[in-house]
Coordinates of C-alpha atoms in Angstrom, one line a residue:
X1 CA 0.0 0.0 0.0
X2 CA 1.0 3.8 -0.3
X3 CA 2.9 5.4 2.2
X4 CA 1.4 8.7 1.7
X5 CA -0.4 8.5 5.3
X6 CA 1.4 7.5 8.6
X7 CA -0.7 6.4 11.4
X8 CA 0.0 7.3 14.8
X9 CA 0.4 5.3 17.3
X10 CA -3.0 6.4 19.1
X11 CA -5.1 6.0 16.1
X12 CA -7.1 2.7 16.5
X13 CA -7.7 1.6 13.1
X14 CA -5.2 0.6 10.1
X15 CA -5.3 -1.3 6.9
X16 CA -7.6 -4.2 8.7
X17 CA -10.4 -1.7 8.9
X18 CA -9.9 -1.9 4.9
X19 CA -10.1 -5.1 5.0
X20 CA -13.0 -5.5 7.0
X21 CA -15.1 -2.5 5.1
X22 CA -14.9 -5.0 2.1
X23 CA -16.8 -7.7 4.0
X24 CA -19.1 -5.3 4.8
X25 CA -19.8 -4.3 1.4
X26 CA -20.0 -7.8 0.1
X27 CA -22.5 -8.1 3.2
X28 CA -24.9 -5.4 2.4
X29 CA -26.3 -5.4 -1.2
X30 CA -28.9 -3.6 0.3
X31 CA -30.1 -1.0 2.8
X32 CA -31.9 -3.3 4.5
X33 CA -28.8 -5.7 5.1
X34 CA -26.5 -2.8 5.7
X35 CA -28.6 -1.4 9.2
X36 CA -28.6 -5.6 9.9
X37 CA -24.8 -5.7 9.7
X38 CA -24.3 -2.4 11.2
X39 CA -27.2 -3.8 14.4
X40 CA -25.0 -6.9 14.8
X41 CA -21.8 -4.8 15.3
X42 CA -23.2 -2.7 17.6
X43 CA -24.8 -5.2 19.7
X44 CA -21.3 -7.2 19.9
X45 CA -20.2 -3.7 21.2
X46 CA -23.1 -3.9 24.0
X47 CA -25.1 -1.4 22.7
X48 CA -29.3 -2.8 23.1
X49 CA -31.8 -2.0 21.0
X50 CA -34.9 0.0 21.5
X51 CA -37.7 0.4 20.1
X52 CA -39.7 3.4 19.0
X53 CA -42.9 2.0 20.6
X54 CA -41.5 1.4 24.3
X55 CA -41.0 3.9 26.9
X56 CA -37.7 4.6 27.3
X57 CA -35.3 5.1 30.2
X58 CA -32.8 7.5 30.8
X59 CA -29.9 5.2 31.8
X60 CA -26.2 5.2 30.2
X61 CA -24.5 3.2 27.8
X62 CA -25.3 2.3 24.2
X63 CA -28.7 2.3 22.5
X64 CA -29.7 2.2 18.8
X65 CA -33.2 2.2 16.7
X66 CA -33.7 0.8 13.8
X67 CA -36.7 1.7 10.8
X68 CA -36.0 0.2 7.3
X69 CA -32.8 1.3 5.9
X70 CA -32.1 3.6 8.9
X71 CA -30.4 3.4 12.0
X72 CA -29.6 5.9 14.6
X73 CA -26.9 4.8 17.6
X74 CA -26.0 7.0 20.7
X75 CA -23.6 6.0 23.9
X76 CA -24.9 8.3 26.7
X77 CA -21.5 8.5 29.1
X78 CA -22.0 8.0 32.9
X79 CA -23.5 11.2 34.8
X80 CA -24.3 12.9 31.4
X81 CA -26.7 16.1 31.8
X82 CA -30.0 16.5 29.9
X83 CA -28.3 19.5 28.1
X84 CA -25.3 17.8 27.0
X85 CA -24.8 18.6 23.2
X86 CA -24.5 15.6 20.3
X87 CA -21.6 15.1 18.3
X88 CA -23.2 13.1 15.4
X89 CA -21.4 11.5 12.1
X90 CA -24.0 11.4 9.7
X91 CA -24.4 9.4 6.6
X92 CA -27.0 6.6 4.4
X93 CA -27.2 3.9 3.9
X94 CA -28.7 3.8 -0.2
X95 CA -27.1 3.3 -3.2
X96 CA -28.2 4.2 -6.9
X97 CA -29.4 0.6 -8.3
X98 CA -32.4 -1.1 -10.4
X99 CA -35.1 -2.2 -7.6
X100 CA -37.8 -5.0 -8.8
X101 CA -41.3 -3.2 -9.8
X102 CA -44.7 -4.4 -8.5
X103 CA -45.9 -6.6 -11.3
X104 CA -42.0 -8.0 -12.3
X105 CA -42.7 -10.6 -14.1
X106 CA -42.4 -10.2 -18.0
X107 CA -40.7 -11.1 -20.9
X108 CA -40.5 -10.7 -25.0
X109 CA -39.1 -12.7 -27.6
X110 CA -38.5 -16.3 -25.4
X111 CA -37.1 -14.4 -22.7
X112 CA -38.2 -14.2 -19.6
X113 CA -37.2 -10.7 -17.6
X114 CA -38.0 -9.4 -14.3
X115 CA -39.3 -5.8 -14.3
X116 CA -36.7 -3.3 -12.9
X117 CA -37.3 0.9 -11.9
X118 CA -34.1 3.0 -11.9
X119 CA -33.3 4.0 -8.1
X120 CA -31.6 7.1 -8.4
X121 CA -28.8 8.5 -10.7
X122 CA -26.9 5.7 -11.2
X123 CA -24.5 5.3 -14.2
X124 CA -26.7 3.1 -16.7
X125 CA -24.0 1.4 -18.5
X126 CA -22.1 0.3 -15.8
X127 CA -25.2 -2.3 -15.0
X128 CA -24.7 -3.9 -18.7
X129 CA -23.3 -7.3 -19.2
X130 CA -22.9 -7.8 -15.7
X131 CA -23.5 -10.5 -13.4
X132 CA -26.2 -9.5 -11.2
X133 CA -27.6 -11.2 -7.7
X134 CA -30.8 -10.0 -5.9
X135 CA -31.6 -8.7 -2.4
X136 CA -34.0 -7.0 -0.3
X137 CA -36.9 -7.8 2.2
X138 CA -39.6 -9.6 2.1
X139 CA -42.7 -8.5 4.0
X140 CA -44.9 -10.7 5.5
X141 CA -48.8 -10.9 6.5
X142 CA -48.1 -10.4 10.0
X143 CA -46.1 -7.8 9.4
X144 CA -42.6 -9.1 9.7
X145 CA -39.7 -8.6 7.5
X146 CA -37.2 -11.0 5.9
X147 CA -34.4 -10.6 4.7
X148 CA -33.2 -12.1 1.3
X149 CA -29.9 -12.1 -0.3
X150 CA -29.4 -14.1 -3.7
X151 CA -25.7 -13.8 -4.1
X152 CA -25.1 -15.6 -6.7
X153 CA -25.5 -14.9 -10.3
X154 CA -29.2 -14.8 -11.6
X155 CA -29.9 -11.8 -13.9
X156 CA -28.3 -9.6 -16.7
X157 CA -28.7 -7.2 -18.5
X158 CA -27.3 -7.7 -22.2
X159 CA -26.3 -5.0 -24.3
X160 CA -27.0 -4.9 -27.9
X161 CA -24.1 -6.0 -30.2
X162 CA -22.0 -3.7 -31.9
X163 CA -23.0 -5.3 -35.2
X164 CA -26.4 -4.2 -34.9
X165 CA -25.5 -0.5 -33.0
X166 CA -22.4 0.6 -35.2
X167 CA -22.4 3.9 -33.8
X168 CA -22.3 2.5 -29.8
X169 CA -19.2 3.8 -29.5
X170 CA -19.4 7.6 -30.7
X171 CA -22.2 7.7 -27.7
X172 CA -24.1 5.1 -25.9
X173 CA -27.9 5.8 -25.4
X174 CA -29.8 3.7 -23.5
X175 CA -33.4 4.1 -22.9
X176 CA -34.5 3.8 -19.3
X177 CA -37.5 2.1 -19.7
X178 CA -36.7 -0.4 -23.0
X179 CA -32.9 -1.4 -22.3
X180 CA -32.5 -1.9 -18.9
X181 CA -35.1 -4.7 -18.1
X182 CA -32.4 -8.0 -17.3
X183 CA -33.2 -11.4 -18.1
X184 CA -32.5 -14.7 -16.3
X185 CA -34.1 -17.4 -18.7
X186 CA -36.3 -18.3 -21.1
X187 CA -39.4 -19.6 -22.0
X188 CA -43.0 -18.4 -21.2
X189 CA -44.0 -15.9 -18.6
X190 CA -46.0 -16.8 -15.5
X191 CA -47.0 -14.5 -12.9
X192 CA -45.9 -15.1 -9.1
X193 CA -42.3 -16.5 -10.6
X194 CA -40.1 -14.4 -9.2
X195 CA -41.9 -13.9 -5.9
X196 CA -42.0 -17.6 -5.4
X197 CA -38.2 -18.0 -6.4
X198 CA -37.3 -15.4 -3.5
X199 CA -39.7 -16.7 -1.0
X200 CA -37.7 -20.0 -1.4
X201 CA -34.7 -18.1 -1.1
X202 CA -35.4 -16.5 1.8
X203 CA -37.6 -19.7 3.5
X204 CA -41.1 -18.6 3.4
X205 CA -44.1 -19.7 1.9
X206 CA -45.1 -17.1 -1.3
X207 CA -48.2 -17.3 -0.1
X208 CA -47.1 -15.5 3.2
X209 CA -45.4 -12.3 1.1
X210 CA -47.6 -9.4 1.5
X211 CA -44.9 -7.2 -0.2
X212 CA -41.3 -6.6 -1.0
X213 CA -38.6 -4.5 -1.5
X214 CA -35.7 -6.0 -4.2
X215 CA -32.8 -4.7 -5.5
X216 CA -30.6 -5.9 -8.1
X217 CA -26.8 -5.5 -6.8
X218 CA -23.1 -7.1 -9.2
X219 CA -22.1 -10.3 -7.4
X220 CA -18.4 -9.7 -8.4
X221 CA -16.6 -9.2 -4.6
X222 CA -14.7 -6.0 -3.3
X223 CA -10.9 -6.4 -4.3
X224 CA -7.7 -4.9 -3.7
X225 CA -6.5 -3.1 -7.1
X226 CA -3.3 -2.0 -8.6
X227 CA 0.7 -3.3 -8.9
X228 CA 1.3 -2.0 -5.3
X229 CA -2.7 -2.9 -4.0
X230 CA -3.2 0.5 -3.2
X231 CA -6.7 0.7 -4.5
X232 CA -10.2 -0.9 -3.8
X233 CA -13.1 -1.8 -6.4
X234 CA -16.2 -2.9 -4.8
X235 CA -20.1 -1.5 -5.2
X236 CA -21.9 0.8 -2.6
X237 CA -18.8 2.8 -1.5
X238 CA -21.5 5.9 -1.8
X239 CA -22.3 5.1 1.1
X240 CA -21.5 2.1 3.1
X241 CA -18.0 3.3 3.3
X242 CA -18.9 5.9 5.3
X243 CA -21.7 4.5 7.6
X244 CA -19.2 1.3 7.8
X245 CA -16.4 3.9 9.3
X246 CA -18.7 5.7 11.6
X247 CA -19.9 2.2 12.8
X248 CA -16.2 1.4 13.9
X249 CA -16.0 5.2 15.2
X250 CA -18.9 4.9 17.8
X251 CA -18.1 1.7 19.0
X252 CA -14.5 2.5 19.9
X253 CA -15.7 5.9 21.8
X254 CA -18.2 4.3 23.5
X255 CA -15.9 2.1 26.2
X256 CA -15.5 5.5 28.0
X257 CA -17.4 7.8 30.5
X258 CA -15.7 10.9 30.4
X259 CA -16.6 11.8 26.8
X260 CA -18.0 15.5 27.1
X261 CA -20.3 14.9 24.3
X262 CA -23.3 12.2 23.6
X263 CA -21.6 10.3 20.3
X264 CA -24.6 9.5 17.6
X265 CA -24.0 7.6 14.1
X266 CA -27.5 8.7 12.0
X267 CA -27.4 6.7 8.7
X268 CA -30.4 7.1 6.7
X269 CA -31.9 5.7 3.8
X270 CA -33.5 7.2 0.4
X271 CA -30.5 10.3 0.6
X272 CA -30.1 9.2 -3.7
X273 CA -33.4 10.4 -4.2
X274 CA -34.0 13.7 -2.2
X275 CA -34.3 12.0 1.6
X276 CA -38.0 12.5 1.6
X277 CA -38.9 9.5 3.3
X278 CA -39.6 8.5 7.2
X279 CA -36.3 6.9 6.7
X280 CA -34.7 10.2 5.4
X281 CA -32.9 12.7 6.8
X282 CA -35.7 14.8 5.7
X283 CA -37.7 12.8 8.2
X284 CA -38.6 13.4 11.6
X285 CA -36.6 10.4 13.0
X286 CA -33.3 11.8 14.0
X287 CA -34.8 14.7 15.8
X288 CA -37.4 12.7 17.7
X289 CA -34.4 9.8 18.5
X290 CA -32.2 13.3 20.1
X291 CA -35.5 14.7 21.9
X292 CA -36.6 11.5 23.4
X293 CA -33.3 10.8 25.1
X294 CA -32.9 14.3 26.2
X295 CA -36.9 14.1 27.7
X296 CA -35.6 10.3 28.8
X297 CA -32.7 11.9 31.1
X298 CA -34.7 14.2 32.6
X299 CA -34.4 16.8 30.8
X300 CA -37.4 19.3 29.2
X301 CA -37.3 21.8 26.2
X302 CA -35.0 24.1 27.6
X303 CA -32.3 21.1 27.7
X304 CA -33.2 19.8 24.2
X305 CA -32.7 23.9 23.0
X306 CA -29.7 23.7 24.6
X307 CA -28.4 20.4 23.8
X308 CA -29.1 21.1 20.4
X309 CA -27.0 24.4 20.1
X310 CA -23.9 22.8 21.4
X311 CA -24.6 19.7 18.8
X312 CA -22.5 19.3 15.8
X313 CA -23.1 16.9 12.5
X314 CA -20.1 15.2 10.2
X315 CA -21.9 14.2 7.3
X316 CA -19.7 11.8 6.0
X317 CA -20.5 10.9 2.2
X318 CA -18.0 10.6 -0.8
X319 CA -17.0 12.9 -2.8
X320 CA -15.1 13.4 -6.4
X321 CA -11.8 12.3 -6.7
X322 CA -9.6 13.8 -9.3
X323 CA -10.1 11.8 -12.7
X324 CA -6.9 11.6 -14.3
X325 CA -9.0 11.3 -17.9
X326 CA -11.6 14.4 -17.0
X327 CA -8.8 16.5 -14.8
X328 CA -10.7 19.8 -16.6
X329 CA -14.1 18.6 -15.1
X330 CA -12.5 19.5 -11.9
X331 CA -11.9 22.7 -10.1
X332 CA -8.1 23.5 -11.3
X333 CA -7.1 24.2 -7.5
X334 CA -9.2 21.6 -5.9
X335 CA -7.7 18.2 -6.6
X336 CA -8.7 15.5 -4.1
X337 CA -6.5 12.3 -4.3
X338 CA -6.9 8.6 -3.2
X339 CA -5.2 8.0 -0.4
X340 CA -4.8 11.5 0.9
X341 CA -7.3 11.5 3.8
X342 CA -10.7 12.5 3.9
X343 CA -11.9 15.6 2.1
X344 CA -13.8 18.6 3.5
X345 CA -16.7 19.6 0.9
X346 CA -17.1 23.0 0.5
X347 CA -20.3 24.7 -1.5
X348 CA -21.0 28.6 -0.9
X349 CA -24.8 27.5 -2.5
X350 CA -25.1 25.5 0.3
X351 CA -25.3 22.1 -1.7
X352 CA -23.0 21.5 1.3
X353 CA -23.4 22.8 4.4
X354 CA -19.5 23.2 5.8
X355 CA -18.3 26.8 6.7
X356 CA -15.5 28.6 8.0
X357 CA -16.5 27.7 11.6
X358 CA -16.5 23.7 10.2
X359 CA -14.2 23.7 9.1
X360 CA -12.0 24.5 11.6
X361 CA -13.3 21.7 13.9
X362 CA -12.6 19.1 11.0
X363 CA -9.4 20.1 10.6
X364 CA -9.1 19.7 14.9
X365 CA -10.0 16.1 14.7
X366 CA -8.1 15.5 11.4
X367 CA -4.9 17.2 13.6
X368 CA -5.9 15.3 16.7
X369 CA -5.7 11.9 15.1
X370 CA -2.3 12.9 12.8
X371 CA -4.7 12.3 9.6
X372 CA -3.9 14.8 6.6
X373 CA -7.3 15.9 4.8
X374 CA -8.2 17.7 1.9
X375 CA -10.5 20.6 0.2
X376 CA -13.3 19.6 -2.8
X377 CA -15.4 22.8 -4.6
X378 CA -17.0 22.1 -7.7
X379 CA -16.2 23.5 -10.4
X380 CA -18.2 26.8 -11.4
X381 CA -19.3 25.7 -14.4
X382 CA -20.2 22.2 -12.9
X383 CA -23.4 21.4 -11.0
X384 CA -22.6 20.7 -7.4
X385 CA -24.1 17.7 -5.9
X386 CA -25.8 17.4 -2.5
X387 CA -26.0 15.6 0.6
X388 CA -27.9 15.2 4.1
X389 CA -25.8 17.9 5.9
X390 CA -27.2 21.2 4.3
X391 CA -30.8 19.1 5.1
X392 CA -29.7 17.9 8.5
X393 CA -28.6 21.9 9.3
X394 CA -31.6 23.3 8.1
X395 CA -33.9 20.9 9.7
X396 CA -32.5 20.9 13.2
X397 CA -30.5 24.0 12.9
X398 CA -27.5 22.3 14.6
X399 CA -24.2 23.1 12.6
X400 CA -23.3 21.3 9.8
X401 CA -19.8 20.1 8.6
X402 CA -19.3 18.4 4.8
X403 CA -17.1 15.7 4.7
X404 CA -16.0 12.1 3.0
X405 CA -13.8 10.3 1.3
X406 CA -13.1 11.1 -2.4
X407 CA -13.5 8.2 -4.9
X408 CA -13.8 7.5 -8.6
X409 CA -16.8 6.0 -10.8
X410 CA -19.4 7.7 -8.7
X411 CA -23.3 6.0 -9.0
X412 CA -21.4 3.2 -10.9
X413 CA -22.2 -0.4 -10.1
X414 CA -18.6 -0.6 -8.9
X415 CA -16.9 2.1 -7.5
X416 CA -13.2 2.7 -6.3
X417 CA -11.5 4.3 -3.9
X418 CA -8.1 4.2 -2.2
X419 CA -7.2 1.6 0.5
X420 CA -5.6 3.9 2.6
X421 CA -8.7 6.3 2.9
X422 CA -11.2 4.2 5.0
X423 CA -9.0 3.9 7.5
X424 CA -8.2 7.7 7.5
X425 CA -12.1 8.8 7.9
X426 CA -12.4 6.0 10.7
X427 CA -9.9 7.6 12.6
X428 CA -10.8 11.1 12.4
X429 CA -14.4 10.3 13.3
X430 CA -12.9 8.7 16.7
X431 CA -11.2 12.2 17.2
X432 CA -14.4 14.0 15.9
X433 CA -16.4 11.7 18.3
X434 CA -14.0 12.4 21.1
X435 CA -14.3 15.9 21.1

């Protein structure tokens, strides 16, 4: 690996976290599967779950709630005060993907195809002649969820031959609605095929699926990349990398008691389609998950007003690496590389919510846990993308800070990034947590 960061001796993680972010990613094809994984961790870490429907108590230690694709965690330190302020690492949990429709089965020509809706603005052609699995929940008629992971290769979708497309390669154009439907076999068409195959999968009767949410997701496993294996290729990185990180963050600040702040992890689903969702950060679920265990330590609304001005979000999410094929499609004095730390996002529009006062206390943890970070601005004659922080500032008017890890192939169904990086964020979230 790349010797461009040194980690000091303090800082807890190192290239295993890489190593373990991988199995992660290979573990979490979907939202649903990545709060499950991140539950699991948590709970090995002693934090218990709560629900949203029980009274809850006031005592310390670790706590989580889950809903969907979301998942909010908080350690509350011995003796904390009602008022004590949140430090919260933000991030979600969704990834741009084709997600099965209602009605999915179909077909045309001998082929049989399951019906797909683009989720989000994923790169099209990266999805093409691809070995594909499927995953997701199942919903049951009592209500119950189960989970369902085909991991293994089952769909594709082919792309037309260059024989009968001579002009593919002066500019691809795929029609969302016509191209992208992927097959897995032949013959005729019968309704209730593909809900049967997955409730087989998953060890339910079909009759017992009341409804579903499937995803299609590569099979092909995160790997180490490049002569020196300085690189990683894998899917989801946008954002499992992050809400993987701030996983291993909270659970290694939450084995002490003198922590001056109440550490959260908020990863949320639907962020690839504008967060408007209960599961969202537009949502009302991380303000009620802050307000309840203010109200649960005793505390009323004058230690929730003042627990939430002394409360500051990371929103960890990637961000644009320099492409070394499109370097003019980046800001000429903003160059984010792989392997040199995390990068602070910076958008005067407020696409992203960091300012001068942000970052000041990113660059205190970065300094604190001897990790080197850098600056990403769009370019002005680029539109900037967005994330949950300018949401999460304006929602709960607690400040804001833009952060990540910078990446290439963005939205593709296999993104990469450098192995150093994970390990960098993870770190500087401890110190962030810290305070």
């Amino acid at each position: 690996m790349s010797s461009a960061a040194s980690r000091p001796a303090s800082a807890p993680f190192g290239p295993g976290h890489t190593d373990d972010l991988m199995s992660f990613l290979a573990a979490s094809p979907s939202p649903y599967h990545a709060v499950a994984n991140a539950a699991e961790r948590l709970e090995k870490a002693g934090f218990r779950r709560v629900e949203e429907t029980a009274a809850w108590d006031g005592t310390s230690g670790g706590k989580f709630v889950t809903r969907g694709g979301a998942i909010i965690a908080w350690f509350v330190p011995e003796g904390a005060d009602p008022h004590t302020p949140y430090r919260i690492v933000g991030a979600h949990t969704d990834s741009p993907n084709l997600r099965v429709k209602p009605h999915p089965d179909m077909g045309n020509q001998g082929w049989r195809q399951i019906a797909v809706e683009i989720y989000g603005g994923t790169l099209l052609n990266t999805w093409l002649d691809r070995d594909l699995g499927l995953a997701g929940r199942l919903t049951l008629r009592d209500g119950s969820h189960r989970l369902v992971n085909v991991d293994r290769p089952l769909l594709r979708v082919p792309q037309l031959a260059i024989h009968l497309d001579r002009s593919a390669n002066d500019g691809l154009k795929l029609d969302r609605q016509r191209h992208m439907q992927p097959v897995w076999g032949t013959g005729e068409v019968r309704e209730g095929d593909l809900v049967e195959f997955v409730a087989d999968e998953a060890g339910v009767d079909a009759e017992d699926v009341a409804g579903w949410d499937l995803m299609v997701h590569a099979v092909d496993a995160p790997a180490y990349l490049g002569r020196d294996r300085e690189l990683v290729a894998g899917p989801r990185m946008d954002n499992l990398l992050s809400v993987h990180a701030a996983v291993a963050a909270l659970t290694a600040v939450a084995t002490r008691d003198d922590l001056p702040y109440i550490p959260v992890l908020a990863a949320f689903d639907h962020e690839e389609n504008g967060s408007e969702a209960d599961t969202g950060a537009q949502g009302p679920l991380l303000g009620t998950v802050l307000e309840r265990s203010v109200y649960a330590r005793g505390g009323d609304y004058e230690d929730r007003a003042r627990a939430f001005a002394g409360t500051v979000c990371l929103s960890s999410d990637t961000g644009h690496a320099v492409h070394p094929n499109y370097a003019e499609r980046h800001d000429p004095t903003h160059h984010p590389r792989v392997n040199g730390g995390p990068i602070l996002k910076v958008n005067v529009n407020q696409r992203y919510a960091t300012d001068g006062t942000g970052r000041a206390l990113f660059a205190a943890a970065c300094e604190k846990a001897g990790v080197p970070w850098q600056s990403f601005v769009s370019s002005n004659d680029m539109p900037c993308g967005t994330t949950i922080g300018p949401i999460t500032a304006a929602r709960h008017g607690i400040t804001t800070v833009d952060i990540g890890v910078a990446i290439l192939s963005m939205h593709s169904a296999r993104e990469l990034c450098g192995a150093e990086d994970p390990y960098l964020l993870a770190n500087a979230l401890v110190a962030f947590l810290e305070g």
